[in-house]
CSV table of C-alpha atoms in Angstrom, one decimal:
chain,number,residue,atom,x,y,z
A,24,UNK,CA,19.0,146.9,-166.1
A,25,UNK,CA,18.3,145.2,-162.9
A,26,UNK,CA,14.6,145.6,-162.1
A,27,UNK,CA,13.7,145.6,-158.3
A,28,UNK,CA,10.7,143.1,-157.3
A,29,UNK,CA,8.0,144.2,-155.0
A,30,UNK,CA,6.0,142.2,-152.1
A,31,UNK,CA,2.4,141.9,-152.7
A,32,UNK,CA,0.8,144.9,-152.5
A,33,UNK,CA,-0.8,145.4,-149.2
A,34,UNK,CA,-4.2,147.0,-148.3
A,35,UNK,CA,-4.7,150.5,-147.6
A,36,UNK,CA,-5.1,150.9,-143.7
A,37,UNK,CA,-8.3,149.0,-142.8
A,38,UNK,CA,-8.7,146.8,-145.4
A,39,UNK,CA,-12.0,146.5,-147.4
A,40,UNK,CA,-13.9,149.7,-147.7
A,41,UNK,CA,-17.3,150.2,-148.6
A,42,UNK,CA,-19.7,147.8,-149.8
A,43,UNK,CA,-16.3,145.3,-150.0
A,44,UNK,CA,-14.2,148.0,-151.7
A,45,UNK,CA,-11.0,146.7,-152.5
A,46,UNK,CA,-7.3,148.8,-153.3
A,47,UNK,CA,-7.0,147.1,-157.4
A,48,UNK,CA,-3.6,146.3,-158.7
A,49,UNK,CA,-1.9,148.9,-160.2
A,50,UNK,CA,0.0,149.1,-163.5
A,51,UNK,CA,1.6,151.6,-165.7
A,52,UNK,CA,1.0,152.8,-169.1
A,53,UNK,CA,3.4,155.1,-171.1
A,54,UNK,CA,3.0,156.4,-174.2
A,55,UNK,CA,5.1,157.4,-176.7
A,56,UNK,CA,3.6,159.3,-179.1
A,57,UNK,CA,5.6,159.7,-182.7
A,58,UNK,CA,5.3,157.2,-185.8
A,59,UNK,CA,7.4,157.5,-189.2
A,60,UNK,CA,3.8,158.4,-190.5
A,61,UNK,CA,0.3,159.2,-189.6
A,62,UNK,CA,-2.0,155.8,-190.6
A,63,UNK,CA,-4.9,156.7,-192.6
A,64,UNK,CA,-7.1,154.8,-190.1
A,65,UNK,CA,-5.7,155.6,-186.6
A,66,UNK,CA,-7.4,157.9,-184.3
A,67,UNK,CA,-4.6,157.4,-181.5
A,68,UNK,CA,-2.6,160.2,-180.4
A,69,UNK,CA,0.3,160.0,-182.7
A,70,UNK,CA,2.3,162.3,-184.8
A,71,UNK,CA,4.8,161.9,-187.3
A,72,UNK,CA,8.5,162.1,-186.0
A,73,UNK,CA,10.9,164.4,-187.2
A,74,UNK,CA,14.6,163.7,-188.3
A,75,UNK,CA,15.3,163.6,-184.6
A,76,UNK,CA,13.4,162.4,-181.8
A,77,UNK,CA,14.1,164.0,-178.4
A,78,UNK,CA,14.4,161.2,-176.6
A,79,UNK,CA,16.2,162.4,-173.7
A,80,UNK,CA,14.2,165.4,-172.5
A,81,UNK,CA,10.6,163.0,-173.2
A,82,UNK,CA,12.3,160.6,-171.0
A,83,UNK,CA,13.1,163.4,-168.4
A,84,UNK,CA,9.3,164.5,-168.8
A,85,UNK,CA,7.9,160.8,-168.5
A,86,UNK,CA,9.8,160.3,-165.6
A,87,UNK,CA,8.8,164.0,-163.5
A,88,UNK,CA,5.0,163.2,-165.1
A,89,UNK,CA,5.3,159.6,-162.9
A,90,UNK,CA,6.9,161.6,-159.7
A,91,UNK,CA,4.1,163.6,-159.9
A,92,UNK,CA,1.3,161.1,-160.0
A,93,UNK,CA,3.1,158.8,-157.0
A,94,UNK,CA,0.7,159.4,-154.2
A,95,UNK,CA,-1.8,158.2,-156.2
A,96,UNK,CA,-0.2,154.7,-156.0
A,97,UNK,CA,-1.1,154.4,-152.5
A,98,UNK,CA,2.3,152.4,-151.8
A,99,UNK,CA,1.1,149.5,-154.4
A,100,UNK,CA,3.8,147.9,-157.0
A,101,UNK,CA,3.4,147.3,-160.2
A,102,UNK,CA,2.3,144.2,-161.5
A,103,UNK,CA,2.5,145.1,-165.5
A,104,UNK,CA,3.9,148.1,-167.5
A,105,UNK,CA,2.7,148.6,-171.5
A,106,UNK,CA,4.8,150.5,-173.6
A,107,UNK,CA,2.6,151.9,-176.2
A,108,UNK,CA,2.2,154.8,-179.1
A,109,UNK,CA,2.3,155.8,-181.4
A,110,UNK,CA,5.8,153.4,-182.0
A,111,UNK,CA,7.7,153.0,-179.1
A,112,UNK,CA,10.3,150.6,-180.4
A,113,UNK,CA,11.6,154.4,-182.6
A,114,UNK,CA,13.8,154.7,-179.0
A,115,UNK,CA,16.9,153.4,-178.3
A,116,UNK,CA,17.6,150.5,-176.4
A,117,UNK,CA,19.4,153.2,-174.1
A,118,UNK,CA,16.6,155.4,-173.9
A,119,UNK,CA,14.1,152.7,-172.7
A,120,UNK,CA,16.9,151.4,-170.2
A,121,UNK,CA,16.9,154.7,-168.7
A,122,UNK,CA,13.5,154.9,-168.7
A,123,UNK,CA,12.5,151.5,-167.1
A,124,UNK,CA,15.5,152.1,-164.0
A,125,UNK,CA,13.6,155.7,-163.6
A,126,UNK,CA,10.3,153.9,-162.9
A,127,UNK,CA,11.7,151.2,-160.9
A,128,UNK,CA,13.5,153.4,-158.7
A,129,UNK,CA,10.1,154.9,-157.6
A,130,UNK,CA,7.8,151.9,-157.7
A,131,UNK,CA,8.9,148.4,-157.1
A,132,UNK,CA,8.1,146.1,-159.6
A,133,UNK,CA,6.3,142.5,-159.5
A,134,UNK,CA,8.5,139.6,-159.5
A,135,UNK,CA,6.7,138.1,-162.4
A,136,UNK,CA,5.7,141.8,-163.7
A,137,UNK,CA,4.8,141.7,-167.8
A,138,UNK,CA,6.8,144.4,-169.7
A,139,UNK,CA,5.5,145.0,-173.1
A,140,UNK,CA,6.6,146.9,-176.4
A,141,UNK,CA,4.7,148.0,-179.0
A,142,UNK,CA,6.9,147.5,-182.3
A,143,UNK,CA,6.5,147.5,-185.8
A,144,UNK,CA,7.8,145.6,-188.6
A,145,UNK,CA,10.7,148.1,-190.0
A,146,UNK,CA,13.7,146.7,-190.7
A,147,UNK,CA,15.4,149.2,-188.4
A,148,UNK,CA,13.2,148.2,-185.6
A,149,UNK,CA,14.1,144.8,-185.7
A,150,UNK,CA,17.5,145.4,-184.7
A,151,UNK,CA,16.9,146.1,-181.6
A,152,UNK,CA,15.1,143.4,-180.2
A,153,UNK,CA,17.7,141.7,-178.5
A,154,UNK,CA,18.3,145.0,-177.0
A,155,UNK,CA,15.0,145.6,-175.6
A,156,UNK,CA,15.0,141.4,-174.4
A,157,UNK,CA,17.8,142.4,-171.9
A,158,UNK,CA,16.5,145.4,-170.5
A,159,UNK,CA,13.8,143.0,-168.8
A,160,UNK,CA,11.3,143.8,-171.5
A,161,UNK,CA,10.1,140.5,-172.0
A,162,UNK,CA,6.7,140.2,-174.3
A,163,UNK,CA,6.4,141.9,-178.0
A,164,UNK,CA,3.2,143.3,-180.0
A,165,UNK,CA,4.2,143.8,-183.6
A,166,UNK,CA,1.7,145.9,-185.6
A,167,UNK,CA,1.6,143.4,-188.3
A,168,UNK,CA,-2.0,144.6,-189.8
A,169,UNK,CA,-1.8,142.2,-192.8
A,170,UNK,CA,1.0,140.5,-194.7
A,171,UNK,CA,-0.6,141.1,-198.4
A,172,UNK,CA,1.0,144.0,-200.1
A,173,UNK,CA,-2.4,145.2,-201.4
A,174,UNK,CA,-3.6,145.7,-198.3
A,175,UNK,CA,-0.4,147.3,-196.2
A,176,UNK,CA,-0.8,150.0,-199.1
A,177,UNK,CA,-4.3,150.4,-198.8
A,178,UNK,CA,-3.4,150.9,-194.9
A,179,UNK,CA,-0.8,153.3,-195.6
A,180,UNK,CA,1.7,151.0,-193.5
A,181,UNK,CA,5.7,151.6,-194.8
A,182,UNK,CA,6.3,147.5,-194.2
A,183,UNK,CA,5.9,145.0,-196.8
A,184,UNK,CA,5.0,141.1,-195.8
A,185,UNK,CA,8.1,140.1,-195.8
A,186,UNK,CA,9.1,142.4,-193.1
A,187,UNK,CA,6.3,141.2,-191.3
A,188,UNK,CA,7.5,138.0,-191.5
A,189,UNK,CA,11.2,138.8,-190.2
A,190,UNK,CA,10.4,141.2,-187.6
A,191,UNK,CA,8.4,137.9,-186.0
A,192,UNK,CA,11.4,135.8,-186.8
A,193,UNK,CA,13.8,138.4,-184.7
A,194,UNK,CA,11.4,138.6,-181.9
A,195,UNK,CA,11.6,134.9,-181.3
A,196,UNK,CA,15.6,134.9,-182.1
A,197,UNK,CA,15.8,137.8,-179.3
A,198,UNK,CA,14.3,135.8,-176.7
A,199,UNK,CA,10.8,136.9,-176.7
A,200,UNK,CA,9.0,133.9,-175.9
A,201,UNK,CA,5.9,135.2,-175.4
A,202,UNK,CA,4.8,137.9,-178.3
A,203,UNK,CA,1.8,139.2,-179.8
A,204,UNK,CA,0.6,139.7,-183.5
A,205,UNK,CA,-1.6,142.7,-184.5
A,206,UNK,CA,-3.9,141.7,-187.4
A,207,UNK,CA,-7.1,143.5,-188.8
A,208,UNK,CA,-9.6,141.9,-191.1
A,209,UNK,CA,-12.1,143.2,-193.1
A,210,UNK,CA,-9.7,145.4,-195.1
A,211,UNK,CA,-10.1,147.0,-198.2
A,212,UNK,CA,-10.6,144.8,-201.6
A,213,UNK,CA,-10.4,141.8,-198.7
A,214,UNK,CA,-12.6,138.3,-199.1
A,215,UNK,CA,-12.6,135.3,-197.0
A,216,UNK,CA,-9.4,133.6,-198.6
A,217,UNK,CA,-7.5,136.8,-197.7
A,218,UNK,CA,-8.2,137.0,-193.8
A,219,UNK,CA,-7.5,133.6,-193.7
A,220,UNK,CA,-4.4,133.7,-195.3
A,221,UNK,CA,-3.1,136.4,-193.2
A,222,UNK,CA,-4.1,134.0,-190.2
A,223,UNK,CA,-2.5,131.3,-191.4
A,224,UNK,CA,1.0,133.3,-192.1
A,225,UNK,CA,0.5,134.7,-188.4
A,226,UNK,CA,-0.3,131.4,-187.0
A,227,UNK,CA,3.0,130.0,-188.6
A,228,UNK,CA,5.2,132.5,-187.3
A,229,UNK,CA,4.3,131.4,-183.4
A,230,UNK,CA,3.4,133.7,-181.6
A,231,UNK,CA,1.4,132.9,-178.2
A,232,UNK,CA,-1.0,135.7,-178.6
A,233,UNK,CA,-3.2,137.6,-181.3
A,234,UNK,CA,-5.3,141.0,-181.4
A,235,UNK,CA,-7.8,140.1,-184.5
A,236,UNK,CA,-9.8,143.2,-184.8
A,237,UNK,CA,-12.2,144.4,-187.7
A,238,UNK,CA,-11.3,147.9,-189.4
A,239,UNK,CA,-13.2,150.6,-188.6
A,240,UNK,CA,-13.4,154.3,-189.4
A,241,UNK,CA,-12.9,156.5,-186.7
A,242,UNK,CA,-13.6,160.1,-186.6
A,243,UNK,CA,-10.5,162.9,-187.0
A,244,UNK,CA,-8.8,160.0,-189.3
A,245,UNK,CA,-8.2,160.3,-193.1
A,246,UNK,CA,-10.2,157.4,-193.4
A,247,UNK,CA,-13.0,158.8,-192.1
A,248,UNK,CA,-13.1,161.9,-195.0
A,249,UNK,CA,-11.9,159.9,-197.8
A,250,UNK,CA,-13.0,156.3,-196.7
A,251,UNK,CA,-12.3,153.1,-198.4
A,252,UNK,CA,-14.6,150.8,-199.8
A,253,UNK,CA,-14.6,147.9,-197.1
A,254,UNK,CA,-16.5,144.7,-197.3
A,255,UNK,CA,-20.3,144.6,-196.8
A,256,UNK,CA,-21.9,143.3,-193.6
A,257,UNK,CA,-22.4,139.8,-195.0
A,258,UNK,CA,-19.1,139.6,-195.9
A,259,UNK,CA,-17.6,140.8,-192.5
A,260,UNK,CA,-19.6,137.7,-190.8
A,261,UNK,CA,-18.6,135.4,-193.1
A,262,UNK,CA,-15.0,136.6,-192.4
A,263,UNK,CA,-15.7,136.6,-188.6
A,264,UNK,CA,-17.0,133.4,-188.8
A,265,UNK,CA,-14.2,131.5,-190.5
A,266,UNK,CA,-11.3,133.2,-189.2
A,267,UNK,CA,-12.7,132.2,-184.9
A,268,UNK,CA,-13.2,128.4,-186.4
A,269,UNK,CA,-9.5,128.8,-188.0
A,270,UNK,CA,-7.9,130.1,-184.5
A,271,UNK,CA,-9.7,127.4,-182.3
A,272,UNK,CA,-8.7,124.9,-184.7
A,273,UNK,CA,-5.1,126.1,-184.2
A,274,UNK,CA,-5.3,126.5,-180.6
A,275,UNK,CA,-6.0,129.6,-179.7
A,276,UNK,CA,-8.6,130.5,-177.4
A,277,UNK,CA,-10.6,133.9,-177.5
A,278,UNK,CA,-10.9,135.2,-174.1
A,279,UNK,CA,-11.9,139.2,-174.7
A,280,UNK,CA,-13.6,140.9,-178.1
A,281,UNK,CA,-10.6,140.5,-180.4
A,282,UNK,CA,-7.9,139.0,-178.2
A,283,UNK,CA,-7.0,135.1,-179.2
A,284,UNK,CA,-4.2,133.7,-176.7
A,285,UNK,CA,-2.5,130.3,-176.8
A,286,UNK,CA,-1.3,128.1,-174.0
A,287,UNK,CA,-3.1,130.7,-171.5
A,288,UNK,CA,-0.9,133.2,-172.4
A,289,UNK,CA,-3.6,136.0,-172.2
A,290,UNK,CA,-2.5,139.8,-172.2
A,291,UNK,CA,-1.9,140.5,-168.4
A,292,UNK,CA,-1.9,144.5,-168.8
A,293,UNK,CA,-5.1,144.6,-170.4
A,294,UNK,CA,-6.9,141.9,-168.3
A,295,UNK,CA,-6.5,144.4,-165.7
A,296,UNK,CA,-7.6,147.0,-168.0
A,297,UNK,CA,-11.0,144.6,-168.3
A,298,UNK,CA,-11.1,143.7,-165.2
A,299,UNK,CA,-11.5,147.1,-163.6
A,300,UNK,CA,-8.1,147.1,-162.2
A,301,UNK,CA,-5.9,150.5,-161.8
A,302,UNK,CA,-3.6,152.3,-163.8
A,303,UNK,CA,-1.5,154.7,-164.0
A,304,UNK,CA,-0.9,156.9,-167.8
A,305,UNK,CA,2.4,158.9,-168.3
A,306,UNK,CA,3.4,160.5,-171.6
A,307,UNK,CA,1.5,162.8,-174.2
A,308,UNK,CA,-2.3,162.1,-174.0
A,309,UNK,CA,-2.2,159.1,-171.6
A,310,UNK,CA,-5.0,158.2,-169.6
A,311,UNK,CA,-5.4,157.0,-166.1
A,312,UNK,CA,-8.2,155.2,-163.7
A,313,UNK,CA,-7.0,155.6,-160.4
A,314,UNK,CA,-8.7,154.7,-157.0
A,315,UNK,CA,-7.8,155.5,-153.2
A,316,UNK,CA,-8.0,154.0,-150.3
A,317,UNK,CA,-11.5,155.4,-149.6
A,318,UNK,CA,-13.2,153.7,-152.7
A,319,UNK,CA,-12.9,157.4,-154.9
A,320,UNK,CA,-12.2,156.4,-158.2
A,321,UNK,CA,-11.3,158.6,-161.3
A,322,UNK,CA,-10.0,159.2,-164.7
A,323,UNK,CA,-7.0,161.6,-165.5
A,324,UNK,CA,-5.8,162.3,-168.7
A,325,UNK,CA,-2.6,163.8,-170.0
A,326,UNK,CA,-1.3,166.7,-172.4
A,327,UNK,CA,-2.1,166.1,-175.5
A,328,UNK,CA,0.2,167.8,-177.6
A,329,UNK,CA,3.8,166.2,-177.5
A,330,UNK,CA,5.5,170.0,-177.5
A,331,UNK,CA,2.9,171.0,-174.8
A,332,UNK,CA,3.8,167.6,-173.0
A,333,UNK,CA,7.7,168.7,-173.4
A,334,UNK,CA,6.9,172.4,-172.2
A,335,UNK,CA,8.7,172.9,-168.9
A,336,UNK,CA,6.0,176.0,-167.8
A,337,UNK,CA,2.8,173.4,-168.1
A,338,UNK,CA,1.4,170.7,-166.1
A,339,UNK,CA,1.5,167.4,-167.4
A,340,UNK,CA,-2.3,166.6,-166.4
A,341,UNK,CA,-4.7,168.3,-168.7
A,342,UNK,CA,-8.0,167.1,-166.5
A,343,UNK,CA,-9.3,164.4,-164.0
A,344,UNK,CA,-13.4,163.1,-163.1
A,345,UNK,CA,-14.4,161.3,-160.7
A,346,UNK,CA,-16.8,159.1,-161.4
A,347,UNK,CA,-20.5,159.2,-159.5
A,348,UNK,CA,-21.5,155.7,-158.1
A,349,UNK,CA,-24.3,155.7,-160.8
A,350,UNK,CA,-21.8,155.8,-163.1
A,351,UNK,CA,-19.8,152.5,-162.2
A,352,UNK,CA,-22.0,149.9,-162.8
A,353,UNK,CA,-21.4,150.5,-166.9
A,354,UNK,CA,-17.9,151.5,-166.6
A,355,UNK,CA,-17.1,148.2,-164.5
A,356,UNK,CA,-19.3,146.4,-167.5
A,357,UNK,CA,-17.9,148.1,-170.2
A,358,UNK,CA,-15.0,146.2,-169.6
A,359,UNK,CA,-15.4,143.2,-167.7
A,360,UNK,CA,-18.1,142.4,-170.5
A,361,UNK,CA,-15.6,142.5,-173.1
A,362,UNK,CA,-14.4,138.9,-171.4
A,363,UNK,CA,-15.6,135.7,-172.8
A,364,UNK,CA,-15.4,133.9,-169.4
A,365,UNK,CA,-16.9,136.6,-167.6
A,366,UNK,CA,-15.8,137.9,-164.0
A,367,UNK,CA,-16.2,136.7,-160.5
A,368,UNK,CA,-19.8,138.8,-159.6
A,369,UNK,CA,-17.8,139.6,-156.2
A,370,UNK,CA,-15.3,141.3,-158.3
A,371,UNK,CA,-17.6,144.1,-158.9
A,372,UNK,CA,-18.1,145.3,-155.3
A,373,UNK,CA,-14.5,144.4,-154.7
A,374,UNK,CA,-13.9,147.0,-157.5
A,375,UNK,CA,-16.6,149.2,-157.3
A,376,UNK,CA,-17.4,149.6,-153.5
A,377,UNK,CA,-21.1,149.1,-154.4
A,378,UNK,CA,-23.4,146.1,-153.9
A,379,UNK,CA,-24.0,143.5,-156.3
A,380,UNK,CA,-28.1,144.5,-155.7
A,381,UNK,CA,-26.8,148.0,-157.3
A,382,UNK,CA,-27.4,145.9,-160.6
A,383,UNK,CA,-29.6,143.0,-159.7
A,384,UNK,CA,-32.3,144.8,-162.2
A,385,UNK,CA,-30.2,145.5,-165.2
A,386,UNK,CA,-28.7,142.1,-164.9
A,387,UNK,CA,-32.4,140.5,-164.9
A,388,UNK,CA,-33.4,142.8,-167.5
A,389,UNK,CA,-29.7,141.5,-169.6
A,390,UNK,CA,-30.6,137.9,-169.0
A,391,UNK,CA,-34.5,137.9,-170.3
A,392,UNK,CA,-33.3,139.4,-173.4
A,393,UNK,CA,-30.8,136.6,-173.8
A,394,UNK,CA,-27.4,138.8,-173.1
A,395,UNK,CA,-25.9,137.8,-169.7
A,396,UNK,CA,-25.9,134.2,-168.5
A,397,UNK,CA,-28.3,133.7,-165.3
A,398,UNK,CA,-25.2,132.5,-163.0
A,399,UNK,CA,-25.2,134.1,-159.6
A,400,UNK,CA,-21.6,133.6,-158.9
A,401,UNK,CA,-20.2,135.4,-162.4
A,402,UNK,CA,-21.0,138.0,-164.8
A,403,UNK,CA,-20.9,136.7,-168.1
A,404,UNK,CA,-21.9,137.4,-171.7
A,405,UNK,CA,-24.2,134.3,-173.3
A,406,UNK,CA,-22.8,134.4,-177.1
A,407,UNK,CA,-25.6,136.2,-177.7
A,408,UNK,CA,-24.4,138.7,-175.8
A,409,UNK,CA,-20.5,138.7,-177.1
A,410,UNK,CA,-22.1,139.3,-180.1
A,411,UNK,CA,-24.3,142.2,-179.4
A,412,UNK,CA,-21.9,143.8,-176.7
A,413,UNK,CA,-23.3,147.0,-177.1
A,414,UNK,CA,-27.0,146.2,-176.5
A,415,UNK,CA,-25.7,144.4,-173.3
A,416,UNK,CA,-24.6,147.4,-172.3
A,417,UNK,CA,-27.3,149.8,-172.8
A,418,UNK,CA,-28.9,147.9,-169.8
A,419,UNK,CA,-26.3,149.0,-167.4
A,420,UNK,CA,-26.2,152.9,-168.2
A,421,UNK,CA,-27.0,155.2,-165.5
């Protein structure tokens, strides 16, 4: 594959709009939707793949679902692509070759752009690593979830430990030098020792990047029915507590909720994600925030259904909104919040075309109660407020 760079992105005719209003970057997210299986705990649109996945005619569909959406790039390139599912690393090396060459030939990509794949640990999977390294894909997250046996099962995942372990060990012999680790904690029948020891195996393996996130039960899974019997709140803490000392000790620094990255190799997609910037979503259920040159911004979302998606006689785009300015304060929150370090204050106006005295009052209000630090020049949780992210944002709803 040979990927096509892209100048900077330029502003829309005119420059800033109002209130400082500036054109975001822009990146892509595709989903692809099909797993081996259905996990007990995942409320993502997935389904479980038949003997046969179509790649070819999904391809064909991603690719007319991105034609369609172009204008709403506004002549940007793309500074990041995410690969996600479902299990994306089920295609073919060929597939995802054709794929990638369909979307560079209608956007031009960043000369440092991030590709990433979402993988999982199956021994099938692996084999294809070195594949996806020289189609330009060129950072890894592996849904690890755990390496204990007890606790795959409990999950419902089809990879043992040892997989775990490989998969990680292929990644790095492919050439990914920069890869991510998936990991949950506060699993079924799980202590303190257990987290911990599924950190430490993770932390062995190198990788430069780790989403450490706490099971929960989410509505339309099997969890949520028939749920598990998952550690009590003092329990949760105590494995909270230990495993952040375990990850600073080791070096890794945690910039966002559950994101842990190493050597400053933070995600790229999802910073933009948290830091209000655009995106475009192609593929069975994928969402989009888009804005234009006028300081509009909305939310698009996809068919849901992968044989609606795949249907020739339906649109691709199931629904848009666009959001009211008294709805961007908390939308701009809701995710820059999620940032340890906080944003710039000027990136809010930048990204939201409204003033930063449009949240002067929730921001005092956030500070006396001891959730947002009382800096001027950046918007940023106290731990306080890291902690209790969601009562920090109750003071920015409309």
């Amino acid at each position: 594959m040979s990927l096509q760079p892209s100048s900077p992105a330029p502003l829309p005719e005119g420059g800033e709009r109002k209130g400082g209003f500036q054109l975001p970057p822009l990146a892509l997210y595709v989903h692809i939707p099909w797993c081996v299986r259905k996990c007990p705990y995942c409320d993502f649109n997935s389904h479980a793949a038949g003997p046969e996945l179509p790649e070819d005619a999904y391809v064909d569909a991603l690719l007319a679902d991105l034609e369609a959406d172009l204008p709403a790039a506004h002549g940007r390139g793309l500074v990041t692509i995410f690969l996600g599912g479902g299990t994306p690393s089920l295609f073919s090396a060929r597939a995802l070759d054709r794929l990638l060459n369909g979307i560079n030939r209608h956007l031009a990509f960043a000369p440092d752009i991030e590709i990433t794949l979402e993988a999982n640990p199956g021994t099938f999977e692996q084999e294809k690593f070195a594949d996806y390294r020289r189609l330009g894909i060129n950072r890894l997250s592996i849904g690890v979830q755990s390496f204990q046996t007890a606790q795959l099962q409990a999950l419902g995942r089809i990879h043992d430990g040892n997989e775990a372990v490989r998969a990680a060990e292929m990644a790095r012999r492919a050439g990914f030098d920069n890869f991510n680790l998936d990991l949950m904690h506060g699993l079924p029948g799980q202590d303190v020792a257990g987290a911990l020891a599924d950190l430490r195996q993770a932390v062995a393996l190198g990788p430069t990047h780790l989403s450490w996130y706490q099971l929960t039960l989410e509505p339309n899974t099997l969890f949520w029915s028939q749920p598990p019997e998952i550690p009590e709140d003092d329990l949760l803490w105590d494995i909270q507590e230990a495993g952040q000392a375990l990850l600073a000790a080791e070096g890794f620094v945690q910039y966002e909720t559950s994101a842990y990255a190493r050597d400053d190799r933070r995600a790229r997609h999802n910073l933009n994600y948290w830091t209000f910037g655009d995106f475009l979503g192609i593929g069975a259920g994928a969402h989009a925030k888009l804005s234009d040159p006028h300081g509009h911004i909305r939310r698009t979302w996809k068919t849901r259904l992968p044989k609606d998606y795949l249907d020739p006689d339906k649109r691709f785009q199931a629904g848009e909104r666009l959001l009211e300015a008294a709805e961007l304060p908390f939308e701009f929150m809701m995710n820059a919040l999620r940032l340890t370090g906080g944003v710039p204050a000027e990136l809010f106006a930048q990204r939201t075309g409204l003033p930063l005295a449009a949240i002067a009052e929730p921001c005092a209000a956030a500070h006396a109660a001891g959730l947002l630090e009382n800096d001027p020049q950046l918007l940023r949780p106290t731990a306080r407020g890291q902690l209790f992210l969601n009562d920090l944002l109750q003071h920015f709803l409309p």
